[in-house]
mmCIF file of C-alpha atoms in Angstrom:
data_model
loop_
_atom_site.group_PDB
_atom_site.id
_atom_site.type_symbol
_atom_site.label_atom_id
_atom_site.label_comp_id
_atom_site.label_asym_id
_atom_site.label_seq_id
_atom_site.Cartn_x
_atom_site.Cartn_y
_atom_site.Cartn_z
ATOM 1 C CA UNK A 18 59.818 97.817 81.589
ATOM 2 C CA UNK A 19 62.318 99.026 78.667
ATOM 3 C CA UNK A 20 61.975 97.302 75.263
ATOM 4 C CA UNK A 21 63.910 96.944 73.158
ATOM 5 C CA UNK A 22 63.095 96.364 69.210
ATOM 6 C CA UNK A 23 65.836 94.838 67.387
ATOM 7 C CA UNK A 24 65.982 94.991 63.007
ATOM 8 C CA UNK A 25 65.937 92.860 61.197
ATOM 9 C CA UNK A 26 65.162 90.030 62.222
ATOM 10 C CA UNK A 27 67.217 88.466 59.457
ATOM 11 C CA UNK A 28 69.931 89.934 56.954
ATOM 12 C CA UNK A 29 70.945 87.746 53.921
ATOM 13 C CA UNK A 30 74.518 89.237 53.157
ATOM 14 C CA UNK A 31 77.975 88.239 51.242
ATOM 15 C CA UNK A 32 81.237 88.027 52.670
ATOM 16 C CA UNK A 33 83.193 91.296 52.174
ATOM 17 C CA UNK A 34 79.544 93.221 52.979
ATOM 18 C CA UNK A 35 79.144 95.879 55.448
ATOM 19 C CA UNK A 36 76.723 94.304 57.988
ATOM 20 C CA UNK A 37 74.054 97.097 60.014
ATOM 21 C CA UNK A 38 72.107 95.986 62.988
ATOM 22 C CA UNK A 39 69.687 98.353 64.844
ATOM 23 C CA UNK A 40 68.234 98.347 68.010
ATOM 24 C CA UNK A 41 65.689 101.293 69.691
ATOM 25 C CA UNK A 42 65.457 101.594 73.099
ATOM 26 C CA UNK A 43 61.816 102.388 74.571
ATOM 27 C CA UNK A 44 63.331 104.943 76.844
ATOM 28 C CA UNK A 45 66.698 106.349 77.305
ATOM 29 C CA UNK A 46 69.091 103.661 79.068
ATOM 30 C CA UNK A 47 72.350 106.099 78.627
ATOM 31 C CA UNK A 48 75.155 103.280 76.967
ATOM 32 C CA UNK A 49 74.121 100.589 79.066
ATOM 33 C CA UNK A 50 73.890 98.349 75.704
ATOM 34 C CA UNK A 51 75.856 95.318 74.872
ATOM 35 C CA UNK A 52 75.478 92.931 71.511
ATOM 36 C CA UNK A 53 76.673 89.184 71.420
ATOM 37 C CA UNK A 54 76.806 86.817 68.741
ATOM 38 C CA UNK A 55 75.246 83.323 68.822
ATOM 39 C CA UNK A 56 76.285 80.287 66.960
ATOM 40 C CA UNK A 57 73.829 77.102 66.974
ATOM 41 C CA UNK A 58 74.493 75.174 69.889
ATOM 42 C CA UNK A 59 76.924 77.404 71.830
ATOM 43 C CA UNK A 60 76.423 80.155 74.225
ATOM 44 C CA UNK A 61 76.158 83.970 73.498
ATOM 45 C CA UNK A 62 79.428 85.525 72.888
ATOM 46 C CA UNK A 63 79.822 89.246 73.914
ATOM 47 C CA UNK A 64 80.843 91.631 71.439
ATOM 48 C CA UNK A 65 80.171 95.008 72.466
ATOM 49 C CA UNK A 66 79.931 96.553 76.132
ATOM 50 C CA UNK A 67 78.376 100.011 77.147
ATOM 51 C CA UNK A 68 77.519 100.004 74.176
ATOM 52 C CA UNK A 69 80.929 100.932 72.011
ATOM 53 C CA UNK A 70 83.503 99.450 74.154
ATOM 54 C CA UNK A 71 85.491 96.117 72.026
ATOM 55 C CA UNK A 72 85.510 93.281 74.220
ATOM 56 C CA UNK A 73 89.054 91.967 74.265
ATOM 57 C CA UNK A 74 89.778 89.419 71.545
ATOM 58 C CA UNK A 75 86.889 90.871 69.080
ATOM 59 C CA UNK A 76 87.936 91.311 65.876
ATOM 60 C CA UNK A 77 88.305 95.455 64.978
ATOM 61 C CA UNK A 78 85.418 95.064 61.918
ATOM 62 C CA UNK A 79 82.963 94.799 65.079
ATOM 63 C CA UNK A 80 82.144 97.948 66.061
ATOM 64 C CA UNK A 81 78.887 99.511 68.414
ATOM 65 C CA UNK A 82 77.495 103.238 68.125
ATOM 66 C CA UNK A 83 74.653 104.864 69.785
ATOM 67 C CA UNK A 84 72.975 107.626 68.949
ATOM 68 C CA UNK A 85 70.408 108.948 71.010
ATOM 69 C CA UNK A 86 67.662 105.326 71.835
ATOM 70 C CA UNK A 87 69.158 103.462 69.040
ATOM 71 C CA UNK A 88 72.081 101.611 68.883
ATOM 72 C CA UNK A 89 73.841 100.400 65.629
ATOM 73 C CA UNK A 90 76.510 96.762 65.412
ATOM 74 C CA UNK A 91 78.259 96.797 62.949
ATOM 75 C CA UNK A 92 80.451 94.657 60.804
ATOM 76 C CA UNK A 93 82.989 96.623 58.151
ATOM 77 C CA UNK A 94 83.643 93.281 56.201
ATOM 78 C CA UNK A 95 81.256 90.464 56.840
ATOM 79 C CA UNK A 96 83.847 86.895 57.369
ATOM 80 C CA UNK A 97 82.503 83.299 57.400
ATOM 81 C CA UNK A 98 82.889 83.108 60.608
ATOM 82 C CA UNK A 99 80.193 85.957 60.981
ATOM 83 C CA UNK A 100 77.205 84.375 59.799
ATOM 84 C CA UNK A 101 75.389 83.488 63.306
ATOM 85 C CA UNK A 102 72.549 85.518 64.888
ATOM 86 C CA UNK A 103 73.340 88.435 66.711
ATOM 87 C CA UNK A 104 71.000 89.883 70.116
ATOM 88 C CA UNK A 105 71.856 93.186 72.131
ATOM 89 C CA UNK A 106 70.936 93.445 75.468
ATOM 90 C CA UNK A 107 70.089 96.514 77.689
ATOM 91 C CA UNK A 108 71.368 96.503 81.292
ATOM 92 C CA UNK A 109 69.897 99.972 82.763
ATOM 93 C CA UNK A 110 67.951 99.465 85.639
ATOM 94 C CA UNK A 111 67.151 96.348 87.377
ATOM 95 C CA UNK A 112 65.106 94.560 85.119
ATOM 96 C CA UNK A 113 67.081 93.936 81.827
ATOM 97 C CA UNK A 114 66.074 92.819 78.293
ATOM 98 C CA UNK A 115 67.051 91.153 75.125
ATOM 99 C CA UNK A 116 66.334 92.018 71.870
ATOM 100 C CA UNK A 117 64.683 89.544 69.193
ATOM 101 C CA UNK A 118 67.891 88.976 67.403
ATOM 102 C CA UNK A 119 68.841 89.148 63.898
ATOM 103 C CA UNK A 120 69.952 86.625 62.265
ATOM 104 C CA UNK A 121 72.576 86.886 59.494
ATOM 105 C CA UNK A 122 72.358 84.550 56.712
ATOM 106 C CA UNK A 123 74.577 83.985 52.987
ATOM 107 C CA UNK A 124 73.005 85.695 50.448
ATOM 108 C CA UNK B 30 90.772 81.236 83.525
ATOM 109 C CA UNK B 31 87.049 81.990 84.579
ATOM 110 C CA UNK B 32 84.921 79.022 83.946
ATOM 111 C CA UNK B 33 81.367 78.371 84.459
ATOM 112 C CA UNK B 34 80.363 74.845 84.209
ATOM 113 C CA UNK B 35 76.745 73.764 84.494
ATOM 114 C CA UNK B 36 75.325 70.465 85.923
ATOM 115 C CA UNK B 37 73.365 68.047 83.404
ATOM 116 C CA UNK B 38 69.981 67.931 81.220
ATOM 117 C CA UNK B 39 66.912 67.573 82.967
ATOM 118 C CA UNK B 40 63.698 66.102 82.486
ATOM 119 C CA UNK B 41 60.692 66.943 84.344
ATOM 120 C CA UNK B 42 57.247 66.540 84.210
ATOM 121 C CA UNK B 43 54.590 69.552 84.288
ATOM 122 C CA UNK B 44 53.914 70.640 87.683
ATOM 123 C CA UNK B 45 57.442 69.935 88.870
ATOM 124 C CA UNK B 46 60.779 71.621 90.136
ATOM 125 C CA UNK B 47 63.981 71.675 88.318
ATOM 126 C CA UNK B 48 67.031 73.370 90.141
ATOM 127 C CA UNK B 49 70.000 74.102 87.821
ATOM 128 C CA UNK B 50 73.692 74.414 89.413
ATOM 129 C CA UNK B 51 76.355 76.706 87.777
ATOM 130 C CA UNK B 52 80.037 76.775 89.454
ATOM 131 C CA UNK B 53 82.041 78.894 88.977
ATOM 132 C CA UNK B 54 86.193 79.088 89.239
ATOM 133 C CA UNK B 55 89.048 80.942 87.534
ATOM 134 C CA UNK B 56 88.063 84.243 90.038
ATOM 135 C CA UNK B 57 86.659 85.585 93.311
ATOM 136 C CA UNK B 58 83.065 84.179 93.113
ATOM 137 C CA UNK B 59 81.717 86.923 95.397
ATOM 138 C CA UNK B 60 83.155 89.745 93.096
ATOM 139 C CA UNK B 61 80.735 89.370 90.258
ATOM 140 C CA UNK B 62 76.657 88.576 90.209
ATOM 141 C CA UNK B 63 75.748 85.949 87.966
ATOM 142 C CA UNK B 64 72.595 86.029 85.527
ATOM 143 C CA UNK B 65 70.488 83.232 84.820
ATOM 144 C CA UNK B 66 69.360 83.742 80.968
ATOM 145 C CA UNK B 67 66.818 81.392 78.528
ATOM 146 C CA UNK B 68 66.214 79.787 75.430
ATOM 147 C CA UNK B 69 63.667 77.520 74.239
ATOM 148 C CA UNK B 70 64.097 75.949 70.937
ATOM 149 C CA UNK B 71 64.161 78.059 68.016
ATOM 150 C CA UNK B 72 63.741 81.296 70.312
ATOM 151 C CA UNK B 73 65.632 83.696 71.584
ATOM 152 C CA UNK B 74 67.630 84.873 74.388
ATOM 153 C CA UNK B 75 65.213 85.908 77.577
ATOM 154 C CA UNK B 76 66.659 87.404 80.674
ATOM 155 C CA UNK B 77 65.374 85.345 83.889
ATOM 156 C CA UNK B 78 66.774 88.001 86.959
ATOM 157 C CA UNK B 79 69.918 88.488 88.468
ATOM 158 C CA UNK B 80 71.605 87.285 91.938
ATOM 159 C CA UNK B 81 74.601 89.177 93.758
ATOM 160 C CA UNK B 82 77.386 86.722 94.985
ATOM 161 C CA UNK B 83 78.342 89.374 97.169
ATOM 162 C CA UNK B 84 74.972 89.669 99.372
ATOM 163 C CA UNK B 85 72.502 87.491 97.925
ATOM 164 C CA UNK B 86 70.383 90.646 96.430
ATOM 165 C CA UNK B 87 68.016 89.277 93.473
ATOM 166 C CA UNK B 88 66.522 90.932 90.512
ATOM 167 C CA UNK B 89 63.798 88.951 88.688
ATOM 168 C CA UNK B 90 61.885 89.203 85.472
ATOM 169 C CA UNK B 91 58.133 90.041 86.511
ATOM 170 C CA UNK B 92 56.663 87.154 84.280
ATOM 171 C CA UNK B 93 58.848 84.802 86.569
ATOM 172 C CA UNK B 94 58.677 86.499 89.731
ATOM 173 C CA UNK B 95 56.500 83.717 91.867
ATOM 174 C CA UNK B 96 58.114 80.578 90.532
ATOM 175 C CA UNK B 97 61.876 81.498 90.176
ATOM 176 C CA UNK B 98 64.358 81.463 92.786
ATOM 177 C CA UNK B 99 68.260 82.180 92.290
ATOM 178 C CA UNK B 100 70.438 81.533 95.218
ATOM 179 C CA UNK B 101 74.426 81.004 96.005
ATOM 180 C CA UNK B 102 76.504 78.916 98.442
ATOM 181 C CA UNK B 103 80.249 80.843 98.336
ATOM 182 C CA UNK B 104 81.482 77.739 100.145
ATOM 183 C CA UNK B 105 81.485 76.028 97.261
ATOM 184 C CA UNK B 106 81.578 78.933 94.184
ATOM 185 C CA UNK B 107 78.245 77.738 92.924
ATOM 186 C CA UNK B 108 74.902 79.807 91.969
ATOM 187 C CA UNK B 109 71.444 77.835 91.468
ATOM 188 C CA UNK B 110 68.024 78.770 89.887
ATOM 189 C CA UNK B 111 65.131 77.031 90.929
ATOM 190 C CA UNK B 112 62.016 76.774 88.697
ATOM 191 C CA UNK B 113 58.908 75.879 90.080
ATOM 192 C CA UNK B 114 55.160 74.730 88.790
ATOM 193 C CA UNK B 115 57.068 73.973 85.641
ATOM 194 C CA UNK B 116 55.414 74.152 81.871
ATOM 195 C CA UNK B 117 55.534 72.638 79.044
ATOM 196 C CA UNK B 118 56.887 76.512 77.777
ATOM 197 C CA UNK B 119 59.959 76.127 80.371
ATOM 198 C CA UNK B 120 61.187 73.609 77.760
ATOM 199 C CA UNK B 121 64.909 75.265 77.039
ATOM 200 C CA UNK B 122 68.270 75.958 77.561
ATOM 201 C CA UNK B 123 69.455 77.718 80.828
ATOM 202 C CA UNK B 124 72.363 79.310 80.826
ATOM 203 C CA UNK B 125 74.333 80.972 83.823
ATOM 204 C CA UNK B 126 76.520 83.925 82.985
ATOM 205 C CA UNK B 127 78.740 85.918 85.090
ATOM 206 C CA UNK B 128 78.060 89.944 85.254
ATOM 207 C CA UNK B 129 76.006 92.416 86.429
ATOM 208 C CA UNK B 130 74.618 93.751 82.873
ATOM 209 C CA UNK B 131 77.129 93.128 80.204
ATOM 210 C CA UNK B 132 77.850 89.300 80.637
ATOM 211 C CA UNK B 133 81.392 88.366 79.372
ATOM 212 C CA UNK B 134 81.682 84.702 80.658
ATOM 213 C CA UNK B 135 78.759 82.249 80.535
ATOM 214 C CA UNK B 136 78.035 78.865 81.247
ATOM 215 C CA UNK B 137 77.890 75.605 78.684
ATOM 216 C CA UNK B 138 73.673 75.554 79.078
ATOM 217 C CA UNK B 139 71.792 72.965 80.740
ATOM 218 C CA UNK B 140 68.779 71.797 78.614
ATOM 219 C CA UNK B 141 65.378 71.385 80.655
ATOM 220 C CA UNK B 142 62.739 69.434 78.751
ATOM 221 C CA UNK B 143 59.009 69.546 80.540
ATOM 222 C CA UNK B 144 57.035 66.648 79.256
ATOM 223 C CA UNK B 145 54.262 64.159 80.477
#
């Protein structure tokens, strides 16, 4: 099975920061990567899609890289709105995975 | 619009079955698979398996395999998981989503308690 290892698991940040969450593949799963945002309560909200791609309606400070097994979120100019705990997901293969999540807290 | 909405809560006790209903509108249910995902308290997300809408093809996580199944009636636009021998660790959220890797529509949740 693929793993993937998500850091860190939390991230105490100010609004106006620049926001960097990793996650490392255990083997290559080409861009098959996705990252949602979770608020307590509610259910995951995608983000990110093969692993760059904007889903419509996300604001542009969201963005998704990939370089090589790893895969970076980020957010240019953390918001209010943006504290929440954020999870990618791999989708390569049949048997897909979560990461542990991150959770993004006020500094 | 698309819309996934879940049936109620649940409470079972250990040893028992719980069967979860999503239905689904707002598209052509046998266009998209739908992905049953978890979330006990204070945990996060795990990925349960996978059915097609189109052909009834499942993909299941190995520590499940056994004691989930995930079926759909396209009479009625409606996917279900089934959990069997249930745990007290089954104690969580299910949530359906729609997609066959990147989900971009999911369900409300439907929280399963397991409890003597």
């Amino acid at each position: 099975d693929i793993q993937m290892t998500q850091s860190p698991s939390t991230l105490s940040a100010s609004v106006g920061d620049r926001v960097t969450i990793t996650c490392r593949a255990s083997q290559s799963i080409d861009f098959w990567l996705a990252w949602y945002q979770q608020k307590p309560g509610k259910a995951p909200k995608l983000l990110v899609y093969e692993a760059s791609k904007l889903e419509s309606g996300v604001p542009s400070r969201f963005s998704g890289s990939k370089s090589g097994t790893e895969f970076t979120l980020t957010i240019t100019s953390l918001q209010p709105d943006d504290f929440a705990t954020y999870y990618c997901q791999h989708y390569s293969g049949y048997l897909w995975s979560f990461g542990q999540g991150t959770k993004v807290e006020t500094k | 619009q698309v819309q996934l909405v879940q049936s109620g809560a649940e409470v079972k006790k250990p040893g028992a079955s719980v069967k979860v209903s999503c239905k689904a509108s707002g598209y052509t249910f046998a266009s998209y698979g739908i992905t049953w995902v978890r979330q006990a308290p204070g945990q996060g997300l795990e990925w349960m398996g996978w059915i097609s809408a189109y052909n009834g093809n499942t993909n299941y996580a190995p520590r499940l395999q056994g004691r989930v199944t995930m079926t759909t009636d396209t009479s009625t636009s409606t996917a279900y998981m089934e959990l069997r021998s249930l745990r007290s660790d089954d104690t969580a959220v299910y949530y359906c989503a729609r997609g066959s890797g990147d989900f971009h529509f999911w369900g409300q949740g439907t929280m399963v308690t397991v409890s003597s």
